[in-house]
PDB file of C-alpha atoms in Angstrom:
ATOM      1  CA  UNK A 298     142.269 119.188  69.880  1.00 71.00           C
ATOM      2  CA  UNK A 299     142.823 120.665  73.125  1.00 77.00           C
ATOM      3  CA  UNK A 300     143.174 124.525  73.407  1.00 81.00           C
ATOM      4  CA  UNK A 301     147.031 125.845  73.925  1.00 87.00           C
ATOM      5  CA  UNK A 302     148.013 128.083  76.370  1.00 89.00           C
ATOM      6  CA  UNK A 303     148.190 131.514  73.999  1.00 90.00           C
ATOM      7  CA  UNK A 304     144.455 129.798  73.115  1.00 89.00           C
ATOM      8  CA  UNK A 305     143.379 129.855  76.697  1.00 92.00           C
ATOM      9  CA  UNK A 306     144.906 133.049  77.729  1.00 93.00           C
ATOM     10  CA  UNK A 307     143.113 134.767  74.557  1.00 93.00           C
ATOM     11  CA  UNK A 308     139.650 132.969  75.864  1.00 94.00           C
ATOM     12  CA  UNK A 309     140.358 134.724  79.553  1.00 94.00           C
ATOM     13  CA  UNK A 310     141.456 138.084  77.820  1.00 95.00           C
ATOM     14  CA  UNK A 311     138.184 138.351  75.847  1.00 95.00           C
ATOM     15  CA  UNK A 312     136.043 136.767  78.539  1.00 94.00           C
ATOM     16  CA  UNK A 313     136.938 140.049  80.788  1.00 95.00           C
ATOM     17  CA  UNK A 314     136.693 142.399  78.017  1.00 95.00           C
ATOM     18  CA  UNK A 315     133.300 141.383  77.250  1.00 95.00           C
ATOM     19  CA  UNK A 316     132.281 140.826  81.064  1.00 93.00           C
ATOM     20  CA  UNK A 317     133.693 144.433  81.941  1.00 93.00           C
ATOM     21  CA  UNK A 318     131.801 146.733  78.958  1.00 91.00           C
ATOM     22  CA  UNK A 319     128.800 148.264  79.910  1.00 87.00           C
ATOM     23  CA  UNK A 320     127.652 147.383  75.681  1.00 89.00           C
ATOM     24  CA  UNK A 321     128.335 144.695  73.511  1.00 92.00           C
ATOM     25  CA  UNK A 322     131.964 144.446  71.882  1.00 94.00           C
ATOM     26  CA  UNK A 323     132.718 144.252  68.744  1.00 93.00           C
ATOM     27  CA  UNK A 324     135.047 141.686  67.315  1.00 92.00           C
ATOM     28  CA  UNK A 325     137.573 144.473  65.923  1.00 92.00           C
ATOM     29  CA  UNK A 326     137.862 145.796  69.813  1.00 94.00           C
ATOM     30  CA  UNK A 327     138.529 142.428  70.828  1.00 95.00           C
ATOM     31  CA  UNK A 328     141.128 141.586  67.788  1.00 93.00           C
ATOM     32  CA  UNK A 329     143.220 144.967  68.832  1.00 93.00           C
ATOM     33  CA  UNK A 330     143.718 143.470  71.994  1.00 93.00           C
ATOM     34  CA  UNK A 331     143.678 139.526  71.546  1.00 94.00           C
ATOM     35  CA  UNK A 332     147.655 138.104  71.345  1.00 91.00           C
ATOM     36  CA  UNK A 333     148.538 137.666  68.277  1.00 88.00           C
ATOM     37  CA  UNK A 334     148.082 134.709  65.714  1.00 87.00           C
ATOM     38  CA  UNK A 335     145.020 133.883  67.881  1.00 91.00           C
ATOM     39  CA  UNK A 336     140.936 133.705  65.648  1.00 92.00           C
ATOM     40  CA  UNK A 337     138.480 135.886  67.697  1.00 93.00           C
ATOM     41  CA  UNK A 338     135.954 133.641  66.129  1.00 92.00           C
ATOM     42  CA  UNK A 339     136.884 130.643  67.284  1.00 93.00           C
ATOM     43  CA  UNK A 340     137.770 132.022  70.670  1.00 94.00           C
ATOM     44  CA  UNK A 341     134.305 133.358  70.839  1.00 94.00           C
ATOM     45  CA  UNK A 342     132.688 129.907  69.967  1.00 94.00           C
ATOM     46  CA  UNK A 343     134.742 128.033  72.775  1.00 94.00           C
ATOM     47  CA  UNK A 344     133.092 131.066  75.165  1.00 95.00           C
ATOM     48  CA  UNK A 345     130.249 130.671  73.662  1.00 94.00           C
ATOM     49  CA  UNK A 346     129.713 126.833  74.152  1.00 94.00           C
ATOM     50  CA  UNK A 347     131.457 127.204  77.505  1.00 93.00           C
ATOM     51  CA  UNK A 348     128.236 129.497  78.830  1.00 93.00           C
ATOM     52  CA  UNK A 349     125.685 127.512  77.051  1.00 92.00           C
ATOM     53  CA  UNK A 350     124.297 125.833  79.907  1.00 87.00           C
ATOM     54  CA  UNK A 351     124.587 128.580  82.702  1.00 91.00           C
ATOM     55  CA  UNK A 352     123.105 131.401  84.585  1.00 89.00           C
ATOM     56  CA  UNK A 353     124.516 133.728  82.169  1.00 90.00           C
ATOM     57  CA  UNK A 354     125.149 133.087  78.251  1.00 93.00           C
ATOM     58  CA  UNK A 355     127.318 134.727  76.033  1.00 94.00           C
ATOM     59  CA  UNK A 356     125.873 135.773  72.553  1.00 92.00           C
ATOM     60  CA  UNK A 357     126.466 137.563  69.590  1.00 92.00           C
ATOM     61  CA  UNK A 358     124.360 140.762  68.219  1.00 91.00           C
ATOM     62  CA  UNK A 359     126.141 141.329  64.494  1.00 86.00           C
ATOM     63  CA  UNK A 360     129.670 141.965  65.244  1.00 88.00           C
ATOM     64  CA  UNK A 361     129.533 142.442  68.475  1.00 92.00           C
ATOM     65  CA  UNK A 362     128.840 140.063  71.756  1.00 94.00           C
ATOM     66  CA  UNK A 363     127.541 140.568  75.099  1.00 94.00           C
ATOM     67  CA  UNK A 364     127.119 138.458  78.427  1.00 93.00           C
ATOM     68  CA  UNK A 365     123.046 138.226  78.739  1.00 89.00           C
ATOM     69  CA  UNK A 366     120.986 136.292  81.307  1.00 86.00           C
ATOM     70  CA  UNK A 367     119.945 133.233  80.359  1.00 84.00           C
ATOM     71  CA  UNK A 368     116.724 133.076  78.630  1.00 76.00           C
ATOM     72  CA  UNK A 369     115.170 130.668  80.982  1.00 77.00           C
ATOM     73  CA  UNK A 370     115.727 132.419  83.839  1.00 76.00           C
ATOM     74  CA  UNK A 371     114.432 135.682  82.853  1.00 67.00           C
ATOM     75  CA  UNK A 372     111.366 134.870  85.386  1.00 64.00           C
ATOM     76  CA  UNK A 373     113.581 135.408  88.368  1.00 65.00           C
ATOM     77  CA  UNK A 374     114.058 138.892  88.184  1.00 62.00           C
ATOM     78  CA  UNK A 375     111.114 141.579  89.280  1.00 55.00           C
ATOM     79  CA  UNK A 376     111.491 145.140  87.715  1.00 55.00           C
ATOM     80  CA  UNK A 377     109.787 147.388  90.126  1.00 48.00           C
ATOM     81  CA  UNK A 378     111.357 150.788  90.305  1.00 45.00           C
ATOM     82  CA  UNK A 379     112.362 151.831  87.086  1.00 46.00           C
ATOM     83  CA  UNK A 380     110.510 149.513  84.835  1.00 47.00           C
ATOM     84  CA  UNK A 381     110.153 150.483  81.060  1.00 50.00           C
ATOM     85  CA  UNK A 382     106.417 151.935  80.603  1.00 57.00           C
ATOM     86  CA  UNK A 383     104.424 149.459  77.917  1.00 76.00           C
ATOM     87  CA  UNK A 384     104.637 151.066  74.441  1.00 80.00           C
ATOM     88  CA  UNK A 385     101.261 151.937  73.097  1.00 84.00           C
ATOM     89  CA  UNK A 386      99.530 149.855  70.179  1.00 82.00           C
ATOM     90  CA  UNK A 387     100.598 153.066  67.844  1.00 86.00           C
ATOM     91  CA  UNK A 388     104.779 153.050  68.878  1.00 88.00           C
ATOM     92  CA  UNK A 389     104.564 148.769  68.205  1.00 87.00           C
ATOM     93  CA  UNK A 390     103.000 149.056  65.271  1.00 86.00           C
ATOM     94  CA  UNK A 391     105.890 152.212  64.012  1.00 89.00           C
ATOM     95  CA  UNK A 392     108.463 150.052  65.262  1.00 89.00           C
ATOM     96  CA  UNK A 393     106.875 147.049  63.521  1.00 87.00           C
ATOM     97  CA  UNK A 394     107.074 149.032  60.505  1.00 87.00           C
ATOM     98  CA  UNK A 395     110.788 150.632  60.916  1.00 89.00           C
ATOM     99  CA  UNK A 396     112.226 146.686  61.780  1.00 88.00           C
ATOM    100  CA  UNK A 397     111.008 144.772  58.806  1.00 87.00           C
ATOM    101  CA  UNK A 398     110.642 147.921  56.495  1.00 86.00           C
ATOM    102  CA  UNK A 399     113.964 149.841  57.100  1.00 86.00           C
ATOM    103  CA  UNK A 400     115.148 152.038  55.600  1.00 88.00           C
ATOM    104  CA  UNK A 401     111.879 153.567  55.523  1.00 89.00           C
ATOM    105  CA  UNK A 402     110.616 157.329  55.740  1.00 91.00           C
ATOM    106  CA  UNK A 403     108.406 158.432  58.240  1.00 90.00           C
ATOM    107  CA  UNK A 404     105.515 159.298  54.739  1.00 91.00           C
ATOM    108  CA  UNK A 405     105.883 155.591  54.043  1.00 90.00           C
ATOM    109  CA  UNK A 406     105.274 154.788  57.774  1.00 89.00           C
ATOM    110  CA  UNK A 407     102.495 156.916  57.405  1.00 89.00           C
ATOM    111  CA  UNK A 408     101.115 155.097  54.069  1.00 88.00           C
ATOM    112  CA  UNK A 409     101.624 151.660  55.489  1.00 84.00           C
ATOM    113  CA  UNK A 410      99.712 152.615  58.833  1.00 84.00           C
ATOM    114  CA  UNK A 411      96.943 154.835  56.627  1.00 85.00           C
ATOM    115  CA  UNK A 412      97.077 157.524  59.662  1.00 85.00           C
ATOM    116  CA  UNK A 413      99.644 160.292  60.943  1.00 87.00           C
ATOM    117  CA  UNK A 414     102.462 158.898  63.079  1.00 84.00           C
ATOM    118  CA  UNK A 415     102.856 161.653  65.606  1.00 82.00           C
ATOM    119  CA  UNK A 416     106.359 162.945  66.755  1.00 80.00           C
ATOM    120  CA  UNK A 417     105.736 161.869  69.972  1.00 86.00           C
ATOM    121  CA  UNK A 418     105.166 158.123  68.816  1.00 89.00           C
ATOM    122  CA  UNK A 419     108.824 158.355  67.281  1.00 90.00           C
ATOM    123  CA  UNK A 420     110.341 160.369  70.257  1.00 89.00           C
ATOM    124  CA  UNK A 421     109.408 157.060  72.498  1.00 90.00           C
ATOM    125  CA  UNK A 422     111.391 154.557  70.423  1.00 92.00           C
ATOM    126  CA  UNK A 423     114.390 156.935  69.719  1.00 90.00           C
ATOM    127  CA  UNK A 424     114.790 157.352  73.565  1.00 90.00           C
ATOM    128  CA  UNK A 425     114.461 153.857  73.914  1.00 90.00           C
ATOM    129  CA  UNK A 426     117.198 153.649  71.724  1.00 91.00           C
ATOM    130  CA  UNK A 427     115.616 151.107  69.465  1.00 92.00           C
ATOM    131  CA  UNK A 428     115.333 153.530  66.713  1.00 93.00           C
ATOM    132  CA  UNK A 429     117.718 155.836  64.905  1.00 90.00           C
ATOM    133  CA  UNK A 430     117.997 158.374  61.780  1.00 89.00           C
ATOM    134  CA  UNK A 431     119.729 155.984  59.292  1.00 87.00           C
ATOM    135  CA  UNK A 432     120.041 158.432  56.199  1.00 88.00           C
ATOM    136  CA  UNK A 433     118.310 160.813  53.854  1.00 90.00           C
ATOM    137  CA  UNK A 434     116.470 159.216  50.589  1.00 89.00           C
ATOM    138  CA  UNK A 435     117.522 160.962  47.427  1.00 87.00           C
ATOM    139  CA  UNK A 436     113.840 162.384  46.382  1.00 87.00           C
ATOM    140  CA  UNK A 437     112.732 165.589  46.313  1.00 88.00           C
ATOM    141  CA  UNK A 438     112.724 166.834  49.958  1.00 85.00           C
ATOM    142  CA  UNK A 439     115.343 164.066  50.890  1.00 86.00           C
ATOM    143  CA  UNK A 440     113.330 162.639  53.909  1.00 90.00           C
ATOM    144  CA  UNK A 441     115.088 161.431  56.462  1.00 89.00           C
ATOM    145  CA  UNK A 442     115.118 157.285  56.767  1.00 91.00           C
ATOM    146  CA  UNK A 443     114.678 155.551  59.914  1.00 91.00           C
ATOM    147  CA  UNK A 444     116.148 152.069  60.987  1.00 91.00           C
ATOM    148  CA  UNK A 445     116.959 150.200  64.052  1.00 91.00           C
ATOM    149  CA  UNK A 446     119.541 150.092  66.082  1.00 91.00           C
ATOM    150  CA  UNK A 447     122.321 147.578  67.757  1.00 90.00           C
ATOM    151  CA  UNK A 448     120.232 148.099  71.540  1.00 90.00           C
ATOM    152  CA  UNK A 449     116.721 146.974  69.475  1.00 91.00           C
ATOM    153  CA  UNK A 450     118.537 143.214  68.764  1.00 90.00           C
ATOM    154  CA  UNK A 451     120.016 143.330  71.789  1.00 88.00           C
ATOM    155  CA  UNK A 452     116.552 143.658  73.604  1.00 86.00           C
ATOM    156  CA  UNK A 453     114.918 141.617  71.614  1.00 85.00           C
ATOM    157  CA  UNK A 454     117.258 138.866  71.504  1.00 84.00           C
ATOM    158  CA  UNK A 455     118.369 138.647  68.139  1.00 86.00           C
ATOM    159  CA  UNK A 456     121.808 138.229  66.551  1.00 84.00           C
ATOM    160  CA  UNK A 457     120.720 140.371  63.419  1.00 86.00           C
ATOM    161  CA  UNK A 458     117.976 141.791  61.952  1.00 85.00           C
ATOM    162  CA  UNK A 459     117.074 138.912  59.413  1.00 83.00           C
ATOM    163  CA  UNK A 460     116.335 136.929  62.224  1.00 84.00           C
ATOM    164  CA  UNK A 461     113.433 138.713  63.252  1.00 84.00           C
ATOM    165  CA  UNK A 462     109.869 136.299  62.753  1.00 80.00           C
ATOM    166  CA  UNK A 463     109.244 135.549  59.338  1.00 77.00           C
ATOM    167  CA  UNK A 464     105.163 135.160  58.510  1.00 64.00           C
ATOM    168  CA  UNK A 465     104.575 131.220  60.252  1.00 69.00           C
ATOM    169  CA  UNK A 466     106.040 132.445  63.160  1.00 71.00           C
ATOM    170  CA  UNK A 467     103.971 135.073  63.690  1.00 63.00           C
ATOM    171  CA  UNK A 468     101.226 133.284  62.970  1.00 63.00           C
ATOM    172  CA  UNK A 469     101.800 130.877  65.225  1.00 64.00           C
ATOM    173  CA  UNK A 470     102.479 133.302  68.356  1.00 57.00           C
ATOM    174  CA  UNK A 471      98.607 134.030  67.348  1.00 57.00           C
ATOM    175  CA  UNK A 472     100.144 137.917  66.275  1.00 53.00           C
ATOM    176  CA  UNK A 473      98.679 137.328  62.896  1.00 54.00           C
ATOM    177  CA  UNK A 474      94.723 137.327  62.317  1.00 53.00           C
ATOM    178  CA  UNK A 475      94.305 133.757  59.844  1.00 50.00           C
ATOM    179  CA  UNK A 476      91.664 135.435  57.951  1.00 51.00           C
ATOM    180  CA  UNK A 477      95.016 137.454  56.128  1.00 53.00           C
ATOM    181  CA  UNK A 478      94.603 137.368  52.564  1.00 55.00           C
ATOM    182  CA  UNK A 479      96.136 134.566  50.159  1.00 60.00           C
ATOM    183  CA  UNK A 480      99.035 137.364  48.972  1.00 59.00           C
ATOM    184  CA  UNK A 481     100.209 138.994  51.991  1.00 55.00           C
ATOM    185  CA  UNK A 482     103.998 138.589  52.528  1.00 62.00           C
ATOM    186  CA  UNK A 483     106.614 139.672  55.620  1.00 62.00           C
ATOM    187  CA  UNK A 484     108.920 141.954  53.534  1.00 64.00           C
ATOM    188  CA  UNK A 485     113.036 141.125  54.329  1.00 63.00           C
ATOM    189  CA  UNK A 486     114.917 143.646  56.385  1.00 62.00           C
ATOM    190  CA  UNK A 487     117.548 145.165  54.784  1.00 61.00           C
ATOM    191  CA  UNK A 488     120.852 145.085  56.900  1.00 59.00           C
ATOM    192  CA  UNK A 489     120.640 147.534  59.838  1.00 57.00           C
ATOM    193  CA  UNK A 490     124.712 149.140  58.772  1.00 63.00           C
ATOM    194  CA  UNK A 491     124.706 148.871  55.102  1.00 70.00           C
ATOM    195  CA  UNK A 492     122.941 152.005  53.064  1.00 74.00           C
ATOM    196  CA  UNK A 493     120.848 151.504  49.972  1.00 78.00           C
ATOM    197  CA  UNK A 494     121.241 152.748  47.008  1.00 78.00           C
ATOM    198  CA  UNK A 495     118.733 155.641  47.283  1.00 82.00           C
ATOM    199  CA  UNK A 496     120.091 156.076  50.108  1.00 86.00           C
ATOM    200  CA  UNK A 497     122.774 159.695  51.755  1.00 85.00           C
ATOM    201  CA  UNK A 498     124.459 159.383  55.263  1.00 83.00           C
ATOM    202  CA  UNK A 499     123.450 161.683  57.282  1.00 80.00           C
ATOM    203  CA  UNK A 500     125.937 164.423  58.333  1.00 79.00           C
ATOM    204  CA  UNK A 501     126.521 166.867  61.048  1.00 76.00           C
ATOM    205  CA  UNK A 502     124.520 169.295  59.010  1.00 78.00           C
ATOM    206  CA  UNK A 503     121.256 167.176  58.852  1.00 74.00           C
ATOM    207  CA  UNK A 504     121.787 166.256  62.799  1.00 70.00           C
ATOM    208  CA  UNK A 505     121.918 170.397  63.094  1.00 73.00           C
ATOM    209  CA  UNK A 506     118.604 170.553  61.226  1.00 73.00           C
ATOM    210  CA  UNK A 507     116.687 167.408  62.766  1.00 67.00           C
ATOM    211  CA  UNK A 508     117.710 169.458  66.332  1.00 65.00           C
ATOM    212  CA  UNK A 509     120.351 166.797  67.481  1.00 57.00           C
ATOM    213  CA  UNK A 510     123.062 168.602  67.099  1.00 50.00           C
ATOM    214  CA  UNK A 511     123.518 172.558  68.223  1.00 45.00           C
ATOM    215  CA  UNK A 512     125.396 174.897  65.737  1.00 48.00           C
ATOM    216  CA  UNK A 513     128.989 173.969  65.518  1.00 46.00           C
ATOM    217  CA  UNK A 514     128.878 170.179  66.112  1.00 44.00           C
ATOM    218  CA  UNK A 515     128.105 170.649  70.076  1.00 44.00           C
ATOM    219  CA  UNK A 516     125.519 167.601  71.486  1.00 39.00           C
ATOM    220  CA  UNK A 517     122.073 169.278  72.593  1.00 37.00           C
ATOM    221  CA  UNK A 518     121.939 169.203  75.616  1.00 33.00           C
TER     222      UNK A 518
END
């Protein structure tokens, strides 16, 4: 069934929304400012199939969707001034850790790794803004818990975090020795939003404490 007009004024509404933000959108932006009576869903999946096979692709990252270069083309571009630094074997293998472990303290990090993760190791992936304070586990000491964040899928091309390689995959990108033994699993991420059980949020009173936050709710500069 062909699209109607409120349809196709809805797809051009949302196709400039999503072409104009400088991050991904989230469906409830879009809804607030869709016409009426219209599905953001099935709006999105007309723009979705209608960038399938060009220069630029529109995709989703949970809620939220963002115009991306197309995979294939990546090869085009040259990052010269600017470009990321490569993360060190130590700040993979955290953020290995934080992605299919989260929500995970940074003692467990620590116990999984058998040696001390160093602040600076942490600092890295938190500016890169693949990493984030998720909560506070309810144990003596209430450690903060660590997670990922909406700009780690969105670098790493994936819609959410269960999508992330399970153990064949990796094995077949050669990241896995075969020589693992007979028991050895990939644990499944918890959702990136939702808090577990053991589980606080944090407040503006831990953010004070953990030094990301001045005294009276200001941003440290």
């Amino acid at each position: 069934m062909a699209p109607s007009a409120l349809e196709l004024e809805a797809e051009r509404i949302a196709e400039a929304l999503v072409f104009a933000s400088a991050e991904p959108v989230s469906e409830g932006f879009l809804m607030e400012r869709l016409p009426r009576n219209v599905d953001v869903k099935t709006i999105m999946s007309r723009l979705v199939r209608l960038y399938a096979g060009r220069g630029v692709n529109l995709i989703r990252i949970e809620d939220r969707w963002a115009f991306r270069t197309a995979a294939d083309l990546s090869f085009v571009f040259r990052r010269e001034d600017g470009e990321a630094k490569k993360l060190s074997r130590a700040a993979l293998e955290v953020l290995a850790i934080i992605a299919y472990h989260q929500p995970v303290t940074r003692a467990e990090i620590e116990d999984i790794r058998g040696v001390q993760t160093s602040r600076g190791t942490l600092d890295v992936l938190m500016e890169a803004g693949w990493v984030r304070f998720r909560g506070r586990r309810r144990t003596p000491g209430r450690p903060v818990t660590l997670g990922t964040t909406l700009r780690f899928l969105d670098h790493f091309g994936l819609e959410e975090i269960r999508d992330l390689p399970g153990l064949e995959e990796l094995k077949g990108a050669g990241l896995l020795s075969g020589r693992i033994p007979p028991d050895f699993r990939i644990p499944l991420p918890a959702s990136a939003d939702e808090l577990s059980e053991d589980e606080d949020p944090i407040t503006q009173l831990d953010l004070e404490e953990l030094g990301l936050l001045t005294p009276g709710g200001g941003a440290d500069e």
